[in-house]
Coordinates of C-alpha atoms in Angstrom, one line a residue:
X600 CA 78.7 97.3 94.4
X601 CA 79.2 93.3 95.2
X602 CA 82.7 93.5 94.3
X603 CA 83.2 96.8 96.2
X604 CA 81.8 95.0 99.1
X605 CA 83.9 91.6 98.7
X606 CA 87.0 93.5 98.3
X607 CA 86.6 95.5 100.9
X608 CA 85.9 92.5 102.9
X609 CA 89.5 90.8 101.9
X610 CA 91.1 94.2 102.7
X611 CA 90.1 94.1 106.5
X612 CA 89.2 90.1 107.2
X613 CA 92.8 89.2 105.6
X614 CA 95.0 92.2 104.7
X615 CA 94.6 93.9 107.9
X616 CA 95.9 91.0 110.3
X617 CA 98.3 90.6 107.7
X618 CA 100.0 93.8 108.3
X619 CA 99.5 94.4 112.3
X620 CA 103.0 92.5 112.9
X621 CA 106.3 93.0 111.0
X622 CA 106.6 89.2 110.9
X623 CA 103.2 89.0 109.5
X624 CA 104.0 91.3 107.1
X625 CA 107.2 89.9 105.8
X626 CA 105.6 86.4 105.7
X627 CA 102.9 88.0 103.3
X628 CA 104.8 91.1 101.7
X629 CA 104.3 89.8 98.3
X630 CA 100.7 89.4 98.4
X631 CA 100.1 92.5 100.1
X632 CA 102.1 94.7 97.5
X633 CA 100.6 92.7 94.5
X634 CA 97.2 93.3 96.0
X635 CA 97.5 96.8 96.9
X636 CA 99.5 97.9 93.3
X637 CA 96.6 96.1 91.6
X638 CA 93.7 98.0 93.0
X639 CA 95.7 101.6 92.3
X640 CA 96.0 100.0 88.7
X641 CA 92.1 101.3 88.7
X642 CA 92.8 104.6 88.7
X643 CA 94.8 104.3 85.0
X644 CA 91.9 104.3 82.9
X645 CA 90.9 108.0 82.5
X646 CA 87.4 106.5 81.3
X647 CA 86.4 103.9 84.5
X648 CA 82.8 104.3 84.6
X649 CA 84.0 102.2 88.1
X650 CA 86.2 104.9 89.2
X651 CA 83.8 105.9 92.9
X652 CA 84.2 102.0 93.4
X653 CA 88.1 102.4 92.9
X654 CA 88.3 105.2 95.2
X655 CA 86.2 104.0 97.9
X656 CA 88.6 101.1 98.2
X657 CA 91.5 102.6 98.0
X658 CA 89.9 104.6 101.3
X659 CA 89.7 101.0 103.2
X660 CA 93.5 100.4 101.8
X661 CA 94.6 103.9 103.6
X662 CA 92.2 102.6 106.3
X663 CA 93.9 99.9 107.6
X664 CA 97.0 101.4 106.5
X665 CA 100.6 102.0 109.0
X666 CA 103.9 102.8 109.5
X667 CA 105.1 100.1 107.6
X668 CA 103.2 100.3 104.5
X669 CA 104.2 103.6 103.8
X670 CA 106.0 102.7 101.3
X671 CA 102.9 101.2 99.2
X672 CA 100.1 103.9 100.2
X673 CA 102.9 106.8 99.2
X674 CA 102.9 106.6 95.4
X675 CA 98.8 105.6 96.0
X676 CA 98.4 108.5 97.4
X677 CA 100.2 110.1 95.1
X678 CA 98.1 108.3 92.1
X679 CA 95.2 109.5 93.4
X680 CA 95.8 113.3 93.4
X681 CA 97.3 113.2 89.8
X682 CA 93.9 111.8 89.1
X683 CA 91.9 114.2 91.0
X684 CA 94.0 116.8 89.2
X685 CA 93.6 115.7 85.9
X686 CA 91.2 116.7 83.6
X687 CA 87.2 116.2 83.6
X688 CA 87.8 114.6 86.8
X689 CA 84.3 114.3 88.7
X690 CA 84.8 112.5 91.7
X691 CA 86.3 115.0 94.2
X692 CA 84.0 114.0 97.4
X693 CA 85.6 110.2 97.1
X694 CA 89.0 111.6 96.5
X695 CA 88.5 113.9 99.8
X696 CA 86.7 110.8 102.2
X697 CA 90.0 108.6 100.5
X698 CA 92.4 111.4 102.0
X699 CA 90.5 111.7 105.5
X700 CA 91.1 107.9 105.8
X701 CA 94.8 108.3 105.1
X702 CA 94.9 111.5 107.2
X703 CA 93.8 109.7 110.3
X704 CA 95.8 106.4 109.8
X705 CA 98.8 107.8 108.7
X706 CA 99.2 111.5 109.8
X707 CA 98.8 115.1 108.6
X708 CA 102.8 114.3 107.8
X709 CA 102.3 111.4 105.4
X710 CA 99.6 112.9 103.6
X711 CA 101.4 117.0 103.1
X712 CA 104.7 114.9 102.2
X713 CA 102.8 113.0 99.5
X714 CA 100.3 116.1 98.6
X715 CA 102.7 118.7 99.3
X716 CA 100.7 122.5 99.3
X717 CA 104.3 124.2 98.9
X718 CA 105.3 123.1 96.0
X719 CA 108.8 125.2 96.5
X720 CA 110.7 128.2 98.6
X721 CA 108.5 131.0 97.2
X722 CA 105.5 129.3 96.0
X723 CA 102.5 127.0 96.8
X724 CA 100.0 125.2 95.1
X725 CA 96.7 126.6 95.5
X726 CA 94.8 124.1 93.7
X727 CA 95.3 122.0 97.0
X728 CA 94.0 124.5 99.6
X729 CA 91.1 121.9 99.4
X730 CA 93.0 119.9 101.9
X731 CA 92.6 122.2 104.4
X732 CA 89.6 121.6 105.6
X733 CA 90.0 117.7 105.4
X734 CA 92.9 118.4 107.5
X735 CA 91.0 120.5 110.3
X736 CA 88.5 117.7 110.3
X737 CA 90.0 114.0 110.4
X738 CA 93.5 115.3 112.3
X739 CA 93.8 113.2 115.3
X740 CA 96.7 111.1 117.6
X741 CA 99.2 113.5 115.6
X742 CA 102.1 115.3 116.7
X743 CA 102.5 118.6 117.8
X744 CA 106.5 118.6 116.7
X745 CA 105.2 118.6 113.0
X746 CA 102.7 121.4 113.6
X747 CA 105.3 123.7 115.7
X748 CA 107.7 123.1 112.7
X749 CA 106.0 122.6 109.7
X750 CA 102.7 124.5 110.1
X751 CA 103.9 127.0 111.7
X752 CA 106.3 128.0 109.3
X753 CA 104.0 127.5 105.9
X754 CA 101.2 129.7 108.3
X755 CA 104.2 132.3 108.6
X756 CA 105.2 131.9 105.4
X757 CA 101.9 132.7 104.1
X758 CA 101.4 135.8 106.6
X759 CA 104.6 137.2 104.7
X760 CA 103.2 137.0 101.7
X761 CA 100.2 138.8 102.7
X762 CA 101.7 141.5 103.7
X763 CA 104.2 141.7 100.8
X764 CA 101.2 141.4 98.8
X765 CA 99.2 144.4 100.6
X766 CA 102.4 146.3 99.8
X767 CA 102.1 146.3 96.4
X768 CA 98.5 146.8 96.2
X769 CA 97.7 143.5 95.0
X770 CA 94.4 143.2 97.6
X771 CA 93.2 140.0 96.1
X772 CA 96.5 138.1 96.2
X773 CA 97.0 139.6 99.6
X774 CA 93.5 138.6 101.2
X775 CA 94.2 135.0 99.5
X776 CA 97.4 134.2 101.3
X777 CA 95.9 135.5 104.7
X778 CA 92.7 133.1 104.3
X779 CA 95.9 130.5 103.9
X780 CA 97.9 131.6 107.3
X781 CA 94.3 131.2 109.2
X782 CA 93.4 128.3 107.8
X783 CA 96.9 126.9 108.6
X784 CA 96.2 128.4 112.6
X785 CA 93.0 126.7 112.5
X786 CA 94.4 123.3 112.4
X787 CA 96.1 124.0 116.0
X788 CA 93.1 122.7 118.0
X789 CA 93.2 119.0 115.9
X790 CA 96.5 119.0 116.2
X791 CA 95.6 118.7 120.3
X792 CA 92.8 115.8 119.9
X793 CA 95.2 113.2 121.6
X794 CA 98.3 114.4 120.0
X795 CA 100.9 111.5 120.6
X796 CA 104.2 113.4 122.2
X797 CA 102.7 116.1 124.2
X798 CA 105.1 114.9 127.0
X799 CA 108.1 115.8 125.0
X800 CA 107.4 118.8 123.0
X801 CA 104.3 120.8 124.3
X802 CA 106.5 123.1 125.8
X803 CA 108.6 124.6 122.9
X804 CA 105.0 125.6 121.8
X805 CA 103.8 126.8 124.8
X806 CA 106.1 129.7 124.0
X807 CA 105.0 130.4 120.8
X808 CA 101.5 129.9 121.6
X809 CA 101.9 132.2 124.6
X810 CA 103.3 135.2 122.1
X811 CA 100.6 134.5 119.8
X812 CA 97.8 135.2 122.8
X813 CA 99.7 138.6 123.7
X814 CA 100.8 140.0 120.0
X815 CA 98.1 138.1 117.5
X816 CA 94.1 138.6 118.5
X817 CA 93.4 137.3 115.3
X818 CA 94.6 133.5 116.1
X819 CA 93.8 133.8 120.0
X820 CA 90.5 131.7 119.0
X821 CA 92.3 128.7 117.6
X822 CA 95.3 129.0 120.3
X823 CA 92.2 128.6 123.0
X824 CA 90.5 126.0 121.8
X825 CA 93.4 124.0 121.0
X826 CA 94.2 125.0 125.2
X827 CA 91.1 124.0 126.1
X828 CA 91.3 120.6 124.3
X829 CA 94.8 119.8 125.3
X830 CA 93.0 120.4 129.1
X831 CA 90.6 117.7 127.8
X832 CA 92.8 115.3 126.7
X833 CA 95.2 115.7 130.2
X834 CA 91.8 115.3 132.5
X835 CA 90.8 112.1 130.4
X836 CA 94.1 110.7 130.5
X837 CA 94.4 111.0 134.5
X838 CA 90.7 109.8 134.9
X839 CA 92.0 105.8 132.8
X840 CA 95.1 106.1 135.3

């Protein structure tokens, strides 16, 4: 719509300089928050017949979103999935684009922290498994600390389950939770599309990863193509040098 269109215009014409600097944002912080809060306020009505409109701009919001407006696009974030959770919601393609637009600004890290899919110790949320694949597709510039830590231990987390599962002859709860621990694996290889500190901490993985190619065929497809595009990324990088 117009509107959609104008306010997406303000959002990346005058909100988006605004925010680049922390001087610029401090000279406009009141603005931006009032601005920001006032377009999540959309999301309150359970009836908005302008609800894809709402949605779609809160994607530019997580768009031109960083570091230091965290603080803002957490509890949006946060908005938004209590939407898409709530009841007769109908709009779970705009909720998902809205969420790829957060995951690539802001990180895999922002968006599980604010959407968590273990919701405590023993349990998870399964509802949310529909990240997954939003994950795998719009992971990029990340860090391969928060895969090697947390990842890896919801993946092996899952694998447990599994298996406790299998054990007491619950087949479907047991094939559920290892569709989960792949699923988690197959983020590995975005997790490698430019990922920011592979200086510092690619080698505490190269351990694991080197265990998983001997002990665990049924991951040694993600581990190589997550190789392969860490080889990538390393050739590219020494070509611009």
């Amino acid at each position: 719509s117009a509107a959609t269109n104008a306010l997406k215009a303000i959002l990346l014409d005058c909100v988006k300089p605004a925010v680049e600097s922390e001087e610029a944002l401090l000279r406009h912080k009141g603005h931006i928050e009032s601005i920001i809060r006032t377009i999540g306020t959309g999301l309150d009505n359970p009836f908005n017949q302008a609800i894809r409109h709402v949605i779609l701009t809160i994607a530019v919001c997580f768009e031109i979103g960083n570091d230091r407006l965290t603080y803002l696009l957490g509890p949006l974030l946060k908005k938004l999935n209590e939407r898409k959770e709530s009841h007769n919601f109908h709009n779970d393609k705009e909720v998902e684009y809205a969420t790829g637009c957060a995951i690539k600004s802001l990180g895999p890290e922002f968006v599980l922290k604010n959407i968590p899919i273990r919701d405590g110790p023993e349990s998870i949320n399964l509802d949310r498994s529909w990240l997954l694949p939003v994950l795998k597709e719009k992971i990029t510039n990340s860090n391969l600390k928060y895969f090697a830590t947390e990842i890896l231990e919801m993946a092996t987390f899952f694998r447990k389950k599994s298996r406790d599962l299998s054990a007491a002859k619950d087949i479907a709860g047991s094939h559920t939770y290892e569709l989960l621990c792949n699923q988690f694996w197959a983020l590995l290889p975005s997790f490698c599309n430019n990922p920011k500190d592979i200086k510092d901490n690619f080698k505490a993985l190269a351990r694991v990863l080197g265990n998983v190619l001997k002990d665990n065929p049924e991951f040694r497809l993600s581990v190589m193509q997550a190789l392969r595009k860490l080889v990538a990324c390393a050739s590219d990088k020494e070509e611009d040098s």
